[in-house]
């Protein structure tokens, strides 16, 4: 291997420094603080090393570490740790999002406990209260990230409302405004009557809810039209009925007016191609101020926009319903229509998708409102082109379609929120209708009658600047020059539309066409072991800190990485974390054994001719594994690389090579010295390969093995190109023999540690030099004089003759096997009969036939296996 050697090696036996068992709680916290204190994660903008940058998807300041965070952070940490070891100036930049609605709700709830509202405090005092809450309670997740082992550069921690990021927000708003890409207009928006603000699409959760579908007759006789609605209360705001222009049923009504029930108003019947004549009655009520589709129809036909609800969802028109809550008004309107005989049909419960505020779960109301908007068409075009021309790679590639579906069909973005916590819109209104947008270095207009817009910006507006604002933009900083564009954005596919697309749009706009990141690596969502979504309201929700306390951070990290197939959801269960804990323990115990037996990293590797076949085999497999893991990292195949590392470390290093080396070490001499050096090399490289995913246990062991400072700053292993096909074949043959004999021993009911006299015939095979190892691995003793084997196995040219007399009850074993054979033969006969029946094959579904063929194959394999076992039993 061509790896850097430590320069400050300790001498003697390092195993004495390692406890007999691994206790993560006694290692992890101290190790992490040591890493931070030594500045391992602090990136240097003046470094001549190539840069590698990841910015963390900023968690909400109100948030706590959940399994989704732990999952993505593990993968980002693995990427940056590996690049740091490869010699890159690796920056993983941390920070938090101010989370406008969520944070404001937290503080408002706190005030409510004292009988106060934000209006009792006033805007300035309330915002001060939120900052106070943020300092006292916000950022809990940052401490939890340390617990997980996040190797982030804490010196560069950012917050979306810190001074530098606020300057960036004001700058880009001003630039977009001056370029005509930000405007103010009345449009339909998502409105929360409880939070009293507009919501972005990401802040609306749609779920199936029971409601009612009511069919209402407008007009009378031949001039009547029936429309259906789930929101009868909006009838009060109808300004038209729309039909398809080619619908013969209503052609005579197009252009005429019809009486709107419960009112004195006449409304027109308009023809619009948006209406589906095949759906329902083919006629729809049009309420432009309370439905986005109706608003579009209204714009096309110059219909008035009649708002019939206030900000709290109370009815503002028509005496009998005035002041009623929208849901109360719904029942009242249906009742009044029923009295007039205008209800044609009612369907309840009627399940349909209803939008709810993600923060307070109030039903969202579509509402016509004067808001600020981003004109997204040119920005979205650039964001799409950057992926199409290959400047930005989406991984896995099959998710490109979802990205294009969004950016190619994006609506203008409502960016104003009726909140007090957030970046206030930098626009001032004058006494004579003036509108002035103010940049960060400009003074706002002063004088009587000038007021600032009361709204704040959507949280996604500031987080959309994250890749460059966190590096100092709009100033031309050394960080920006060194670390932008960033290398990888690793995030969940569920926010590809809302955060990823916005960063692409803003990055290309603000940075003169420079992409914000080279690769978008999309992950799935973490689910429970049965594939169900984890939720706080379900008993399957897991606090990853509980698992870390019980099994260690490394165990949680390895379990999460092992499930990380690109773009796919990740099932996880506690038993799997226990399995990863066992893996960490295995690494600990094997390394401790190696140290106790003199494993060393000192000096060059022995020449191949000075090594055993087992030494050459494990070094060849080590190099193959380095190459394999490197390729999988570059393809973001975390599950596959974790699996490769697990099986190489556990199966090949710990279960085979360590066991084989015991025989060599016991003999002593030059080959034993070579084995100690090879064992040290293999553990050194294996620990470095494992480090990015399981950083704590590997650092504790690597420093004990090498005496060097820390594996965090060690060199990433390189593939030396060493291969030895002959050694690979030789050890594969040995493994075949040992595996087959172990299986035979198990079939005969022998305990793993039970010793059995055996004769070995290895002459003429590749195993002639491996007799001692084979006997040790199989617990086979050298036969004494008068040895009479009772069973014999021929495997790979070798013969193993065993004396099982006195080790098993032959008669009982024959009886058991005969019974198993009868069951297998019966199954084979039944399946053969079915498969030989032409009538059955003609009628049976293909999947049924496939299953029966599989059953027949399994039965035939059982017959062959049991027959061989019976033949191998002692006679008599």
mmCIF file of N, CA and C in Angstrom, residues 821-874:
data_model
loop_
_atom_site.group_PDB
_atom_site.id
_atom_site.type_symbol
_atom_site.label_atom_id
_atom_site.label_comp_id
_atom_site.label_asym_id
_atom_site.label_seq_id
_atom_site.Cartn_x
_atom_site.Cartn_y
_atom_site.Cartn_z
ATOM 1 N N UNK A 821 -35.915 -36.705 4.961
ATOM 2 C CA UNK A 821 -35.863 -37.147 3.568
ATOM 3 C C UNK A 821 -37.253 -37.499 3.062
ATOM 4 N N UNK A 822 -38.062 -38.133 3.902
ATOM 5 C CA UNK A 822 -39.421 -38.501 3.496
ATOM 6 C C UNK A 822 -40.249 -37.254 3.196
ATOM 7 N N UNK A 823 -40.100 -36.219 4.019
ATOM 8 C CA UNK A 823 -40.831 -34.967 3.789
ATOM 9 C C UNK A 823 -40.404 -34.350 2.458
ATOM 10 N N UNK A 824 -39.090 -34.321 2.191
ATOM 11 C CA UNK A 824 -38.595 -33.740 0.949
ATOM 12 C C UNK A 824 -39.056 -34.533 -0.263
ATOM 13 N N UNK A 825 -39.048 -35.849 -0.155
ATOM 14 C CA UNK A 825 -39.490 -36.687 -1.279
ATOM 15 C C UNK A 825 -40.977 -36.513 -1.559
ATOM 16 N N UNK A 826 -41.771 -36.354 -0.503
ATOM 17 C CA UNK A 826 -43.204 -36.128 -0.686
ATOM 18 C C UNK A 826 -43.451 -34.795 -1.395
ATOM 19 N N UNK A 827 -42.718 -33.777 -0.982
ATOM 20 C CA UNK A 827 -42.852 -32.460 -1.618
ATOM 21 C C UNK A 827 -42.440 -32.527 -3.077
ATOM 22 N N UNK A 828 -41.355 -33.248 -3.365
ATOM 23 C CA UNK A 828 -40.899 -33.373 -4.753
ATOM 24 C C UNK A 828 -41.939 -34.095 -5.605
ATOM 25 N N UNK A 829 -42.567 -35.132 -5.043
ATOM 26 C CA UNK A 829 -43.576 -35.889 -5.786
ATOM 27 C C UNK A 829 -44.806 -35.041 -6.063
ATOM 28 N N UNK A 830 -45.246 -34.270 -5.053
ATOM 29 C CA UNK A 830 -46.449 -33.444 -5.229
ATOM 30 C C UNK A 830 -46.224 -32.349 -6.271
ATOM 31 N N UNK A 831 -45.081 -31.707 -6.192
ATOM 32 C CA UNK A 831 -44.813 -30.641 -7.168
ATOM 33 C C UNK A 831 -44.633 -31.215 -8.565
ATOM 34 N N UNK A 832 -44.009 -32.379 -8.665
ATOM 35 C CA UNK A 832 -43.826 -33.009 -9.981
ATOM 36 C C UNK A 832 -45.166 -33.372 -10.595
ATOM 37 N N UNK A 833 -46.107 -33.826 -9.749
ATOM 38 C CA UNK A 833 -47.436 -34.183 -10.256
ATOM 39 C C UNK A 833 -48.153 -32.968 -10.812
ATOM 40 N N UNK A 834 -48.061 -31.869 -10.096
ATOM 41 C CA UNK A 834 -48.728 -30.648 -10.575
ATOM 42 C C UNK A 834 -48.090 -30.152 -11.868
ATOM 43 N N UNK A 835 -46.773 -30.162 -11.914
ATOM 44 C CA UNK A 835 -46.094 -29.653 -13.101
ATOM 45 C C UNK A 835 -46.239 -30.598 -14.282
ATOM 46 N N UNK A 836 -46.597 -31.857 -14.018
ATOM 47 C CA UNK A 836 -46.831 -32.798 -15.100
ATOM 48 C C UNK A 836 -48.268 -32.817 -15.581
ATOM 49 N N UNK A 837 -49.125 -32.026 -14.962
ATOM 50 C CA UNK A 837 -50.546 -31.965 -15.305
ATOM 51 C C UNK A 837 -50.763 -30.845 -16.317
ATOM 52 N N UNK A 838 -51.011 -31.192 -17.570
ATOM 53 C CA UNK A 838 -51.177 -30.189 -18.625
ATOM 54 C C UNK A 838 -52.367 -29.274 -18.360
ATOM 55 N N UNK A 839 -53.441 -29.857 -17.806
ATOM 56 C CA UNK A 839 -54.625 -29.051 -17.513
ATOM 57 C C UNK A 839 -54.333 -27.987 -16.463
ATOM 58 N N UNK A 840 -53.585 -28.384 -15.447
ATOM 59 C CA UNK A 840 -53.224 -27.416 -14.401
ATOM 60 C C UNK A 840 -52.360 -26.298 -14.978
ATOM 61 N N UNK A 841 -51.352 -26.688 -15.782
ATOM 62 C CA UNK A 841 -50.446 -25.682 -16.345
ATOM 63 C C UNK A 841 -51.177 -24.710 -17.264
ATOM 64 N N UNK A 842 -52.227 -25.185 -17.927
ATOM 65 C CA UNK A 842 -52.969 -24.317 -18.847
ATOM 66 C C UNK A 842 -53.788 -23.273 -18.108
ATOM 67 N N UNK A 843 -54.248 -23.624 -16.894
ATOM 68 C CA UNK A 843 -55.150 -22.728 -16.166
ATOM 69 C C UNK A 843 -54.444 -21.894 -15.093
ATOM 70 N N UNK A 844 -53.354 -22.409 -14.548
ATOM 71 C CA UNK A 844 -52.724 -21.737 -13.408
ATOM 72 C C UNK A 844 -52.021 -20.448 -13.843
ATOM 73 N N UNK A 845 -52.110 -19.391 -13.019
ATOM 74 C CA UNK A 845 -51.374 -18.152 -13.309
ATOM 75 C C UNK A 845 -49.876 -18.421 -13.339
ATOM 76 N N UNK A 846 -49.159 -17.618 -14.109
ATOM 77 C CA UNK A 846 -47.725 -17.832 -14.278
ATOM 78 C C UNK A 846 -46.975 -17.755 -12.957
ATOM 79 N N UNK A 847 -47.375 -16.800 -12.065
ATOM 80 C CA UNK A 847 -46.647 -16.658 -10.804
ATOM 81 C C UNK A 847 -46.819 -17.899 -9.920
ATOM 82 N N UNK A 848 -47.991 -18.554 -10.023
ATOM 83 C CA UNK A 848 -48.223 -19.780 -9.252
ATOM 84 C C UNK A 848 -47.314 -20.897 -9.771
ATOM 85 N N UNK A 849 -47.223 -21.024 -11.091
ATOM 86 C CA UNK A 849 -46.362 -22.049 -11.685
ATOM 87 C C UNK A 849 -44.904 -21.819 -11.292
ATOM 88 N N UNK A 850 -44.489 -20.559 -11.293
ATOM 89 C CA UNK A 850 -43.106 -20.228 -10.921
ATOM 90 C C UNK A 850 -42.824 -20.650 -9.483
ATOM 91 N N UNK A 851 -43.772 -20.391 -8.580
ATOM 92 C CA UNK A 851 -43.590 -20.766 -7.175
ATOM 93 C C UNK A 851 -43.489 -22.289 -7.007
ATOM 94 N N UNK A 852 -44.312 -23.031 -7.758
ATOM 95 C CA UNK A 852 -44.277 -24.497 -7.649
ATOM 96 C C UNK A 852 -42.943 -25.033 -8.174
ATOM 97 N N UNK A 853 -42.453 -24.470 -9.267
ATOM 98 C CA UNK A 853 -41.148 -24.897 -9.779
ATOM 99 C C UNK A 853 -40.045 -24.620 -8.755
ATOM 100 N N UNK A 854 -40.142 -23.478 -8.061
ATOM 101 C CA UNK A 854 -39.148 -23.148 -7.035
ATOM 102 C C UNK A 854 -39.228 -24.150 -5.882
ATOM 103 N N UNK A 855 -40.471 -24.532 -5.502
ATOM 104 C CA UNK A 855 -40.646 -25.539 -4.441
ATOM 105 C C UNK A 855 -40.029 -26.867 -4.848
ATOM 106 N N UNK A 856 -40.227 -27.251 -6.128
ATOM 107 C CA UNK A 856 -39.677 -28.519 -6.605
ATOM 108 C C UNK A 856 -38.148 -28.485 -6.569
ATOM 109 N N UNK A 857 -37.553 -27.375 -6.999
ATOM 110 C CA UNK A 857 -36.096 -27.259 -6.994
ATOM 111 C C UNK A 857 -35.551 -27.335 -5.575
ATOM 112 N N UNK A 858 -36.247 -26.679 -4.624
ATOM 113 C CA UNK A 858 -35.807 -26.713 -3.226
ATOM 114 C C UNK A 858 -35.903 -28.123 -2.664
ATOM 115 N N UNK A 859 -36.990 -28.821 -3.009
ATOM 116 C CA UNK A 859 -37.158 -30.200 -2.522
ATOM 117 C C UNK A 859 -36.060 -31.106 -3.071
ATOM 118 N N UNK A 860 -35.730 -30.979 -4.345
ATOM 119 C CA UNK A 860 -34.693 -31.802 -4.946
ATOM 120 C C UNK A 860 -33.331 -31.505 -4.315
ATOM 121 N N UNK A 861 -33.074 -30.227 -4.006
ATOM 122 C CA UNK A 861 -31.818 -29.868 -3.343
ATOM 123 C C UNK A 861 -31.764 -30.474 -1.947
ATOM 124 N N UNK A 862 -32.906 -30.478 -1.233
ATOM 125 C CA UNK A 862 -32.953 -31.093 0.103
ATOM 126 C C UNK A 862 -32.687 -32.595 0.025
ATOM 127 N N UNK A 863 -33.258 -33.250 -0.994
ATOM 128 C CA UNK A 863 -33.057 -34.695 -1.147
ATOM 129 C C UNK A 863 -31.576 -34.998 -1.345
ATOM 130 N N UNK A 864 -30.934 -34.204 -2.207
ATOM 131 C CA UNK A 864 -29.515 -34.433 -2.471
ATOM 132 C C UNK A 864 -28.678 -34.205 -1.219
ATOM 133 N N UNK A 865 -29.006 -33.153 -0.485
ATOM 134 C CA UNK A 865 -28.244 -32.820 0.719
ATOM 135 C C UNK A 865 -28.417 -33.902 1.794
ATOM 136 N N UNK A 866 -29.659 -34.314 2.041
ATOM 137 C CA UNK A 866 -29.919 -35.298 3.100
ATOM 138 C C UNK A 866 -29.340 -36.660 2.738
ATOM 139 N N UNK A 867 -29.445 -37.014 1.460
ATOM 140 C CA UNK A 867 -28.875 -38.291 1.015
ATOM 141 C C UNK A 867 -27.366 -38.315 1.254
ATOM 142 N N UNK A 868 -26.704 -37.178 0.970
ATOM 143 C CA UNK A 868 -25.259 -37.101 1.196
ATOM 144 C C UNK A 868 -24.936 -37.207 2.678
ATOM 145 N N UNK A 869 -25.766 -36.594 3.523
ATOM 146 C CA UNK A 869 -25.534 -36.668 4.964
ATOM 147 C C UNK A 869 -25.688 -38.105 5.468
ATOM 148 N N UNK A 870 -26.697 -38.787 4.972
ATOM 149 C CA UNK A 870 -26.902 -40.183 5.384
ATOM 150 C C UNK A 870 -25.721 -41.061 4.955
ATOM 151 N N UNK A 871 -25.231 -40.799 3.735
ATOM 152 C CA UNK A 871 -24.115 -41.602 3.237
ATOM 153 C C UNK A 871 -22.852 -41.367 4.053
ATOM 154 N N UNK A 872 -22.735 -40.140 4.601
ATOM 155 C CA UNK A 872 -21.526 -39.788 5.357
ATOM 156 C C UNK A 872 -21.561 -40.292 6.785
ATOM 157 N N UNK A 873 -22.719 -40.720 7.259
ATOM 158 C CA UNK A 873 -22.813 -41.204 8.634
ATOM 159 C C UNK A 873 -22.065 -42.527 8.793
ATOM 160 N N UNK A 874 -21.539 -42.773 9.992
ATOM 161 C CA UNK A 874 -20.876 -44.054 10.248
ATOM 162 C C UNK A 874 -21.841 -45.207 10.017
#
